[in-house]
Short mmCIF file of N, CA and C in Angstrom, two decimals:
data_model
loop_
_atom_site.label_atom_id
_atom_site.label_comp_id
_atom_site.label_asym_id
_atom_site.label_seq_id
_atom_site.Cartn_x
_atom_site.Cartn_y
_atom_site.Cartn_z
N UNK L 1 47.22 -9.88 155.52
CA UNK L 1 46.98 -8.69 154.68
C UNK L 1 48.20 -7.92 154.34
N UNK L 2 49.01 -7.75 155.33
CA UNK L 2 50.28 -7.00 155.10
C UNK L 2 51.18 -7.66 154.14
N UNK L 3 51.18 -9.07 154.24
CA UNK L 3 52.01 -9.81 153.33
C UNK L 3 51.62 -9.70 151.84
N UNK L 4 50.22 -9.61 151.68
CA UNK L 4 49.72 -9.38 150.26
C UNK L 4 50.03 -8.07 149.80
N UNK L 5 49.91 -7.05 150.60
CA UNK L 5 50.27 -5.66 150.22
C UNK L 5 51.75 -5.56 149.85
N UNK L 6 52.59 -6.17 150.76
CA UNK L 6 54.11 -6.22 150.48
C UNK L 6 54.45 -6.92 149.12
N UNK L 7 53.73 -8.01 148.88
CA UNK L 7 53.97 -8.72 147.68
C UNK L 7 53.55 -7.79 146.42
N UNK L 8 52.43 -7.28 146.57
CA UNK L 8 51.89 -6.39 145.44
C UNK L 8 52.82 -5.27 145.25
N UNK L 9 53.34 -4.64 146.28
CA UNK L 9 54.25 -3.50 146.14
C UNK L 9 55.61 -3.97 145.54
N UNK L 10 56.04 -5.13 145.94
CA UNK L 10 57.26 -5.68 145.37
C UNK L 10 57.01 -5.91 143.83
N UNK L 11 55.93 -6.49 143.48
CA UNK L 11 55.61 -6.75 142.05
C UNK L 11 55.63 -5.34 141.29
N UNK L 12 55.03 -4.37 141.84
CA UNK L 12 54.98 -3.05 141.15
C UNK L 12 56.36 -2.43 141.04
N UNK L 13 57.24 -2.64 142.13
CA UNK L 13 58.62 -2.14 142.13
C UNK L 13 59.39 -2.81 141.05
N UNK L 14 59.21 -4.21 140.94
CA UNK L 14 59.84 -5.00 139.92
C UNK L 14 59.51 -4.47 138.46
N UNK L 15 58.18 -4.24 138.26
CA UNK L 15 57.69 -3.79 136.99
C UNK L 15 58.23 -2.46 136.65
N UNK L 16 58.28 -1.54 137.62
CA UNK L 16 58.78 -0.17 137.42
C UNK L 16 60.27 -0.24 137.13
N UNK L 17 61.13 -1.04 137.91
CA UNK L 17 62.47 -1.07 137.74
C UNK L 17 62.85 -1.73 136.38
N UNK L 18 62.10 -2.70 135.96
CA UNK L 18 62.31 -3.43 134.78
C UNK L 18 62.07 -2.39 133.57
N UNK L 19 61.01 -1.65 133.66
CA UNK L 19 60.63 -0.64 132.67
C UNK L 19 61.84 0.34 132.51
N UNK L 20 62.36 0.89 133.60
CA UNK L 20 63.42 1.86 133.48
C UNK L 20 64.70 1.05 133.03
N UNK L 21 64.98 -0.08 133.53
CA UNK L 21 66.19 -0.72 133.15
C UNK L 21 66.25 -1.06 131.66
N UNK L 22 65.09 -1.30 131.00
CA UNK L 22 65.09 -1.64 129.54
C UNK L 22 64.90 -0.36 128.76
N UNK L 23 64.03 0.54 129.13
CA UNK L 23 63.73 1.71 128.28
C UNK L 23 64.79 2.76 128.25
N UNK L 24 65.42 3.01 129.47
CA UNK L 24 66.41 4.11 129.53
C UNK L 24 67.65 3.93 128.46
N UNK L 25 68.26 2.80 128.49
CA UNK L 25 69.37 2.72 127.56
C UNK L 25 69.02 2.43 126.12
N UNK L 26 67.76 1.84 125.91
CA UNK L 26 67.45 1.38 124.59
C UNK L 26 66.57 2.41 123.88
N UNK L 27 65.78 3.06 124.52
CA UNK L 27 64.73 3.97 123.91
C UNK L 27 64.97 5.50 124.24
N UNK L 28 64.96 5.77 125.54
CA UNK L 28 65.10 7.14 126.16
C UNK L 28 66.49 7.72 125.65
N UNK L 29 67.51 6.98 125.70
CA UNK L 29 68.83 7.43 125.49
C UNK L 29 69.06 8.07 124.04
N UNK L 30 68.04 7.68 123.18
CA UNK L 30 68.08 8.21 121.76
C UNK L 30 67.78 9.72 121.74
N UNK L 31 67.25 10.32 122.85
CA UNK L 31 67.05 11.71 122.90
C UNK L 31 68.33 12.53 123.10
N UNK L 32 69.42 11.80 123.61
CA UNK L 32 70.63 12.55 123.97
C UNK L 32 71.91 11.95 123.23
N UNK L 33 71.77 10.78 122.74
CA UNK L 33 72.92 10.16 122.06
C UNK L 33 72.60 10.10 120.53
N UNK L 34 73.75 10.05 119.77
CA UNK L 34 73.51 9.96 118.29
C UNK L 34 72.77 8.66 117.91
N UNK L 35 71.72 8.78 117.06
CA UNK L 35 70.92 7.72 116.63
C UNK L 35 71.73 6.59 115.97
N UNK L 36 72.85 6.93 115.46
CA UNK L 36 73.69 5.97 114.77
C UNK L 36 74.24 4.91 115.78
N UNK L 37 74.19 5.15 116.96
CA UNK L 37 74.61 4.17 117.97
C UNK L 37 73.61 3.11 118.25
N UNK L 38 72.42 3.28 117.74
CA UNK L 38 71.33 2.36 117.99
C UNK L 38 71.02 1.49 116.82
N UNK L 39 70.59 0.25 116.98
CA UNK L 39 70.11 -0.55 115.86
C UNK L 39 68.95 0.12 115.26
N UNK L 40 68.80 -0.09 113.95
CA UNK L 40 67.67 0.62 113.17
C UNK L 40 66.30 0.20 113.85
N UNK L 41 66.16 -1.03 114.25
CA UNK L 41 64.92 -1.47 114.90
C UNK L 41 64.55 -0.64 116.01
N UNK L 42 65.48 -0.33 116.83
CA UNK L 42 65.17 0.56 117.99
C UNK L 42 64.90 1.95 117.70
N UNK L 43 65.58 2.48 116.66
CA UNK L 43 65.26 3.80 116.11
C UNK L 43 63.82 3.89 115.61
N UNK L 44 63.50 2.89 114.92
CA UNK L 44 62.13 2.78 114.32
C UNK L 44 61.10 2.64 115.39
N UNK L 45 61.38 1.90 116.38
CA UNK L 45 60.41 1.79 117.66
C UNK L 45 60.25 3.14 118.29
N UNK L 46 61.35 3.77 118.45
CA UNK L 46 61.25 5.16 119.08
C UNK L 46 60.42 6.14 118.25
N UNK L 47 60.59 6.12 116.94
CA UNK L 47 59.83 7.02 116.05
C UNK L 47 58.41 6.64 116.09
N UNK L 48 58.10 5.25 116.05
CA UNK L 48 56.68 4.83 116.04
C UNK L 48 56.01 5.29 117.30
N UNK L 49 56.75 5.02 118.49
CA UNK L 49 56.15 5.48 119.70
C UNK L 49 55.86 6.94 119.74
N UNK L 50 56.79 7.78 119.34
CA UNK L 50 56.56 9.20 119.34
C UNK L 50 55.43 9.57 118.53
N UNK L 51 55.22 8.98 117.35
CA UNK L 51 54.11 9.27 116.45
C UNK L 51 52.78 8.72 117.01
N UNK L 52 52.78 7.51 117.36
CA UNK L 52 51.59 6.80 117.84
C UNK L 52 51.03 7.40 119.08
N UNK L 53 51.81 7.84 120.05
CA UNK L 53 51.41 8.35 121.22
C UNK L 53 51.38 9.93 121.37
N UNK L 54 51.92 10.44 120.30
CA UNK L 54 51.93 12.01 120.21
C UNK L 54 52.92 12.58 121.22
N UNK L 55 54.00 11.77 121.45
CA UNK L 55 55.02 12.20 122.53
C UNK L 55 55.93 13.26 121.90
N UNK L 56 55.52 14.47 121.92
CA UNK L 56 56.36 15.63 121.31
C UNK L 56 57.62 15.78 122.07
N UNK L 57 57.77 15.43 123.28
CA UNK L 57 59.03 15.60 124.03
C UNK L 57 60.00 14.64 123.60
N UNK L 58 59.70 13.42 123.24
CA UNK L 58 60.70 12.49 122.65
C UNK L 58 60.94 12.70 121.17
N UNK L 59 59.91 13.18 120.46
CA UNK L 59 60.15 13.41 119.07
C UNK L 59 61.11 14.59 118.80
N UNK L 60 60.96 15.70 119.60
CA UNK L 60 61.82 16.82 119.46
C UNK L 60 62.22 17.33 120.97
N UNK L 61 63.13 16.62 121.57
CA UNK L 61 63.35 16.87 122.98
C UNK L 61 63.89 18.30 123.28
N UNK L 62 63.11 19.11 124.09
CA UNK L 62 63.68 20.32 124.56
C UNK L 62 64.75 20.14 125.52
N UNK L 63 65.51 21.23 125.80
CA UNK L 63 66.64 21.15 126.80
C UNK L 63 66.34 20.44 128.04
N UNK L 64 65.18 20.89 128.70
CA UNK L 64 64.98 20.38 129.99
C UNK L 64 64.70 18.86 129.98
N UNK L 65 64.10 18.37 128.93
CA UNK L 65 63.79 17.00 128.75
C UNK L 65 65.17 16.14 128.54
N UNK L 66 66.06 16.77 127.72
CA UNK L 66 67.34 16.01 127.55
C UNK L 66 68.06 16.01 128.89
N UNK L 67 67.95 17.02 129.78
CA UNK L 67 68.52 17.01 131.04
C UNK L 67 67.97 15.87 131.84
N UNK L 68 66.66 15.66 131.83
CA UNK L 68 65.97 14.53 132.50
C UNK L 68 66.41 13.24 132.06
N UNK L 69 66.65 13.16 130.65
CA UNK L 69 67.10 11.78 130.16
C UNK L 69 68.51 11.51 130.70
N UNK L 70 69.38 12.48 130.74
CA UNK L 70 70.75 12.37 131.31
C UNK L 70 70.56 11.85 132.81
N UNK L 71 69.63 12.48 133.54
CA UNK L 71 69.46 12.05 134.94
C UNK L 71 69.03 10.58 134.92
N UNK L 72 68.17 10.27 133.96
CA UNK L 72 67.61 8.87 133.97
C UNK L 72 68.77 7.94 133.69
N UNK L 73 69.67 8.27 132.73
CA UNK L 73 70.73 7.36 132.40
C UNK L 73 71.80 7.23 133.50
N UNK L 74 72.15 8.37 134.12
CA UNK L 74 73.15 8.37 135.15
C UNK L 74 72.71 7.95 136.52
N UNK L 75 71.45 8.21 136.91
CA UNK L 75 71.00 7.88 138.26
C UNK L 75 69.87 6.80 138.24
N UNK L 76 68.81 7.08 137.46
CA UNK L 76 67.75 6.13 137.46
C UNK L 76 67.99 4.75 137.06
N UNK L 77 68.74 4.70 135.91
CA UNK L 77 68.97 3.35 135.27
C UNK L 77 69.79 2.41 136.25
N UNK L 78 70.97 2.96 136.82
CA UNK L 78 71.69 2.12 137.75
C UNK L 78 70.91 1.80 139.02
N UNK L 79 70.17 2.72 139.50
CA UNK L 79 69.34 2.50 140.69
C UNK L 79 68.21 1.43 140.36
N UNK L 80 67.68 1.53 139.16
CA UNK L 80 66.61 0.55 138.82
C UNK L 80 67.21 -0.84 138.75
N UNK L 81 68.37 -1.00 138.09
CA UNK L 81 68.98 -2.27 137.93
C UNK L 81 69.26 -2.84 139.42
N UNK L 82 69.82 -1.97 140.26
CA UNK L 82 70.11 -2.42 141.65
C UNK L 82 68.85 -2.83 142.39
N UNK L 83 67.81 -2.02 142.24
CA UNK L 83 66.50 -2.33 142.96
C UNK L 83 65.98 -3.60 142.32
N UNK L 84 65.94 -3.79 141.08
CA UNK L 84 65.50 -5.03 140.51
C UNK L 84 66.20 -6.18 141.06
N UNK L 85 67.47 -6.14 141.13
CA UNK L 85 68.22 -7.33 141.76
C UNK L 85 67.91 -7.45 143.25
N UNK L 86 67.95 -6.27 143.91
CA UNK L 86 67.67 -6.28 145.39
C UNK L 86 66.38 -6.82 145.79
N UNK L 87 65.34 -6.50 145.02
CA UNK L 87 63.98 -6.95 145.45
C UNK L 87 63.87 -8.44 145.11
N UNK L 88 64.38 -8.85 143.97
CA UNK L 88 64.21 -10.20 143.59
C UNK L 88 65.12 -11.16 144.41
N UNK L 89 66.28 -10.66 144.84
CA UNK L 89 67.11 -11.45 145.67
C UNK L 89 66.90 -11.20 147.25
N UNK L 90 65.84 -10.38 147.49
CA UNK L 90 65.55 -10.01 148.86
C UNK L 90 66.68 -9.47 149.68
N UNK L 91 67.47 -8.48 149.08
CA UNK L 91 68.58 -7.91 149.68
C UNK L 91 67.98 -6.79 150.75
N UNK L 92 68.62 -6.59 151.95
CA UNK L 92 68.12 -5.59 152.89
C UNK L 92 68.24 -4.24 152.37
N UNK L 93 69.10 -3.93 151.51
CA UNK L 93 69.34 -2.54 150.97
C UNK L 93 68.38 -2.18 149.87
N UNK L 94 67.43 -3.12 149.37
CA UNK L 94 66.60 -2.89 148.24
C UNK L 94 65.66 -1.71 148.65
N UNK L 95 65.32 -1.59 149.90
CA UNK L 95 64.41 -0.54 150.34
C UNK L 95 65.04 0.83 150.05
N UNK L 96 66.26 0.97 150.32
CA UNK L 96 66.92 2.22 150.13
C UNK L 96 67.07 2.57 148.63
N UNK L 97 67.41 1.63 147.79
CA UNK L 97 67.45 1.87 146.32
C UNK L 97 66.13 2.22 145.77
N UNK L 98 65.10 1.49 146.33
CA UNK L 98 63.71 1.68 145.81
C UNK L 98 63.24 3.10 146.23
N UNK L 99 63.56 3.54 147.42
CA UNK L 99 63.17 4.90 147.91
C UNK L 99 63.80 5.94 147.03
N UNK L 100 65.10 5.85 146.82
CA UNK L 100 65.82 6.91 146.10
C UNK L 100 65.29 6.94 144.64
N UNK L 101 65.23 5.75 144.03
CA UNK L 101 64.81 5.71 142.60
C UNK L 101 63.31 6.29 142.47
N UNK L 102 62.48 5.81 143.42
CA UNK L 102 61.10 6.33 143.29
C UNK L 102 60.98 7.78 143.47
N UNK L 103 61.62 8.37 144.50
CA UNK L 103 61.52 9.82 144.75
C UNK L 103 62.14 10.54 143.53
N UNK L 104 63.23 10.12 143.01
CA UNK L 104 63.94 10.78 141.92
C UNK L 104 63.08 10.73 140.71
N UNK L 105 62.47 9.63 140.41
CA UNK L 105 61.52 9.51 139.24
C UNK L 105 60.32 10.41 139.37
N UNK L 106 59.67 10.40 140.57
CA UNK L 106 58.58 11.17 140.81
C UNK L 106 58.87 12.67 140.63
N UNK L 107 60.06 13.10 141.03
CA UNK L 107 60.45 14.51 140.83
C UNK L 107 60.58 14.78 139.37
N UNK L 108 61.24 13.93 138.58
CA UNK L 108 61.36 14.08 137.19
C UNK L 108 60.07 14.15 136.50
N UNK L 109 59.26 13.11 136.84
CA UNK L 109 57.95 13.07 136.21
C UNK L 109 57.06 14.22 136.55
N UNK L 110 57.27 14.91 137.67
CA UNK L 110 56.53 16.14 137.93
C UNK L 110 56.76 17.24 136.85
N UNK L 111 58.12 17.34 136.45
CA UNK L 111 58.38 18.24 135.39
C UNK L 111 57.76 17.93 134.06
N UNK L 112 57.82 16.65 133.74
CA UNK L 112 57.20 16.19 132.48
C UNK L 112 55.74 16.39 132.50
N UNK L 113 55.03 15.94 133.52
CA UNK L 113 53.57 16.04 133.59
C UNK L 113 53.16 17.46 133.69
N UNK L 114 53.94 18.28 134.35
CA UNK L 114 53.69 19.77 134.37
C UNK L 114 53.65 20.29 133.00
N UNK L 115 54.69 19.95 132.23
CA UNK L 115 54.87 20.47 130.86
C UNK L 115 53.63 19.97 130.06
N UNK L 116 53.20 18.73 130.17
CA UNK L 116 52.00 18.20 129.48
C UNK L 116 50.82 19.07 129.78
N UNK L 117 50.52 19.32 131.12
CA UNK L 117 49.40 20.03 131.52
C UNK L 117 49.38 21.47 131.12
N UNK L 118 50.52 22.22 131.22
CA UNK L 118 50.68 23.54 130.85
C UNK L 118 50.60 23.76 129.33
N UNK L 119 51.15 22.90 128.59
CA UNK L 119 51.27 23.05 127.13
C UNK L 119 49.95 22.83 126.49
N UNK L 120 49.16 21.88 127.11
CA UNK L 120 47.89 21.41 126.46
C UNK L 120 48.12 20.54 125.19
N UNK L 121 49.34 20.12 124.97
CA UNK L 121 49.60 19.31 123.80
C UNK L 121 49.58 17.76 124.10
N UNK L 122 49.39 17.44 125.26
CA UNK L 122 49.46 16.08 125.66
C UNK L 122 48.08 15.44 125.21
N UNK L 123 48.15 14.28 124.57
CA UNK L 123 47.01 13.54 124.17
C UNK L 123 46.63 12.61 125.39
N UNK L 124 45.38 12.19 125.35
CA UNK L 124 44.90 11.32 126.33
C UNK L 124 45.69 10.00 126.32
N UNK L 125 46.06 9.53 125.15
CA UNK L 125 46.84 8.36 124.94
C UNK L 125 48.25 8.55 125.61
N UNK L 126 48.84 9.66 125.43
CA UNK L 126 50.15 10.02 126.00
C UNK L 126 50.12 9.94 127.51
N UNK L 127 49.11 10.63 128.08
CA UNK L 127 48.93 10.69 129.52
C UNK L 127 48.74 9.16 130.06
N UNK L 128 48.12 8.30 129.30
CA UNK L 128 47.94 6.93 129.69
C UNK L 128 49.26 6.19 129.77
N UNK L 129 50.24 6.66 129.14
CA UNK L 129 51.57 6.11 129.23
C UNK L 129 52.31 6.59 130.40
N UNK L 130 52.25 7.91 130.67
CA UNK L 130 53.09 8.50 131.65
C UNK L 130 52.52 8.45 133.08
N UNK L 131 51.26 8.66 133.24
CA UNK L 131 50.69 8.63 134.57
C UNK L 131 50.77 7.31 135.32
N UNK L 132 50.51 6.14 134.71
CA UNK L 132 50.78 4.88 135.46
C UNK L 132 52.26 4.76 135.83
N UNK L 133 53.20 5.24 135.04
CA UNK L 133 54.56 5.14 135.36
C UNK L 133 54.77 5.99 136.61
N UNK L 134 54.24 7.11 136.65
CA UNK L 134 54.36 8.03 137.80
C UNK L 134 53.81 7.35 139.06
N UNK L 135 52.70 6.68 138.96
CA UNK L 135 52.02 5.94 140.02
C UNK L 135 53.03 4.82 140.46
N UNK L 136 53.63 4.14 139.56
CA UNK L 136 54.54 3.07 139.90
C UNK L 136 55.75 3.66 140.70
N UNK L 137 56.23 4.86 140.20
CA UNK L 137 57.34 5.44 141.01
C UNK L 137 56.90 5.85 142.44
N UNK L 138 55.75 6.26 142.58
CA UNK L 138 55.21 6.62 143.94
C UNK L 138 55.26 5.33 144.77
N UNK L 139 54.74 4.26 144.24
CA UNK L 139 54.71 2.99 144.95
C UNK L 139 56.10 2.50 145.34
N UNK L 140 57.04 2.81 144.39
CA UNK L 140 58.51 2.47 144.68
C UNK L 140 58.99 3.21 145.82
N UNK L 141 58.66 4.47 145.89
CA UNK L 141 59.14 5.37 146.97
C UNK L 141 58.48 4.93 148.33
N UNK L 142 57.18 4.76 148.31
CA UNK L 142 56.54 4.29 149.50
C UNK L 142 56.96 2.96 149.99
N UNK L 143 57.19 2.05 149.03
CA UNK L 143 57.75 0.74 149.39
C UNK L 143 59.04 0.79 150.07
N UNK L 144 59.88 1.65 149.53
CA UNK L 144 61.26 1.89 150.02
C UNK L 144 61.18 2.55 151.37
N UNK L 145 60.31 3.53 151.60
CA UNK L 145 60.11 4.22 152.84
C UNK L 145 59.67 3.33 153.91
N UNK L 146 58.61 2.44 153.59
CA UNK L 146 58.16 1.49 154.60
C UNK L 146 59.20 0.44 155.03
N UNK L 147 59.89 -0.07 154.09
CA UNK L 147 60.87 -1.01 154.23
C UNK L 147 62.05 -0.40 155.07
N UNK L 148 62.49 0.82 154.65
CA UNK L 148 63.58 1.52 155.27
C UNK L 148 63.31 1.87 156.64
N UNK L 149 62.06 2.40 156.91
CA UNK L 149 61.65 2.68 158.35
C UNK L 149 61.45 1.52 159.22
N UNK L 150 61.07 0.42 158.72
CA UNK L 150 60.80 -0.80 159.56
C UNK L 150 62.20 -1.47 159.89
N UNK L 151 63.20 -1.20 159.07
CA UNK L 151 64.55 -1.67 159.46
C UNK L 151 65.34 -0.82 160.41
N UNK L 152 64.79 0.40 160.67
CA UNK L 152 65.46 1.33 161.56
C UNK L 152 66.62 2.10 160.83
N UNK L 153 66.98 3.17 161.38
CA UNK L 153 67.86 4.07 160.58
C UNK L 153 69.30 3.72 161.07
N UNK L 154 69.51 2.96 162.11
CA UNK L 154 70.87 2.67 162.48
C UNK L 154 71.44 3.80 163.37
N UNK L 155 70.60 4.82 163.71
CA UNK L 155 71.09 5.91 164.56
C UNK L 155 71.17 5.63 166.00
N UNK L 156 70.40 4.59 166.38
CA UNK L 156 70.40 4.23 167.89
C UNK L 156 71.33 3.13 168.09
N UNK L 157 72.03 3.06 169.23
CA UNK L 157 73.00 1.94 169.41
C UNK L 157 72.20 0.68 169.63
N UNK L 158 72.80 -0.47 169.31
CA UNK L 158 72.34 -1.76 169.53
C UNK L 158 72.11 -1.90 171.03
N UNK L 159 71.11 -2.80 171.45
CA UNK L 159 70.88 -2.99 172.92
C UNK L 159 72.10 -3.40 173.59
N UNK L 160 72.94 -4.34 172.98
CA UNK L 160 74.08 -4.94 173.72
C UNK L 160 75.18 -3.77 173.92
N UNK L 161 75.18 -2.70 173.19
CA UNK L 161 76.22 -1.72 173.33
C UNK L 161 75.69 -0.59 174.30
N UNK L 162 74.57 -0.61 174.75
CA UNK L 162 74.05 0.44 175.60
C UNK L 162 74.61 0.13 177.03
N UNK L 163 74.95 1.29 177.72
CA UNK L 163 75.59 1.16 179.07
C UNK L 163 74.36 0.70 180.00
N UNK L 164 74.75 -0.26 180.79
CA UNK L 164 73.76 -0.75 181.81
C UNK L 164 74.05 -0.12 183.09
N UNK L 165 72.99 0.39 183.83
CA UNK L 165 73.00 0.99 185.10
C UNK L 165 72.90 -0.08 186.22
N UNK L 166 73.62 0.10 187.27
CA UNK L 166 73.42 -0.95 188.37
C UNK L 166 72.12 -0.95 189.02
#
């Protein structure tokens, strides 16, 4: 049973990391970087998404949202790439990157979802895009926490280095 849960959590973390790794530099970065840096197809995709889902934050990004996009580009994107590699290659440090990425994204998503709820401008369709992503971020954080705690913190000395009493 634990093996199945672990595999499901890993699959969710891979999906989450893949979404951030692709969307951050190709779509989300358009909120903070000049659109001339992006191919016309990506600019059109961004505009279509904002219109189709009613995402007013990406259509006309307010200051706080631009700050969150910079956080995504500087912190979440590299962590997601590392986590994606770490989980797929079964690296022991993948739990740490998953934990940090998940907690950081959940924190950022709290601001965005709070804006949606307070403004009353979020459509049902828009919430259907953001809420599952927030859930995936929680799964990434919990997966990282479980893996990290099961590996130990490294704060206790190894058994061979402990002083033995006569």
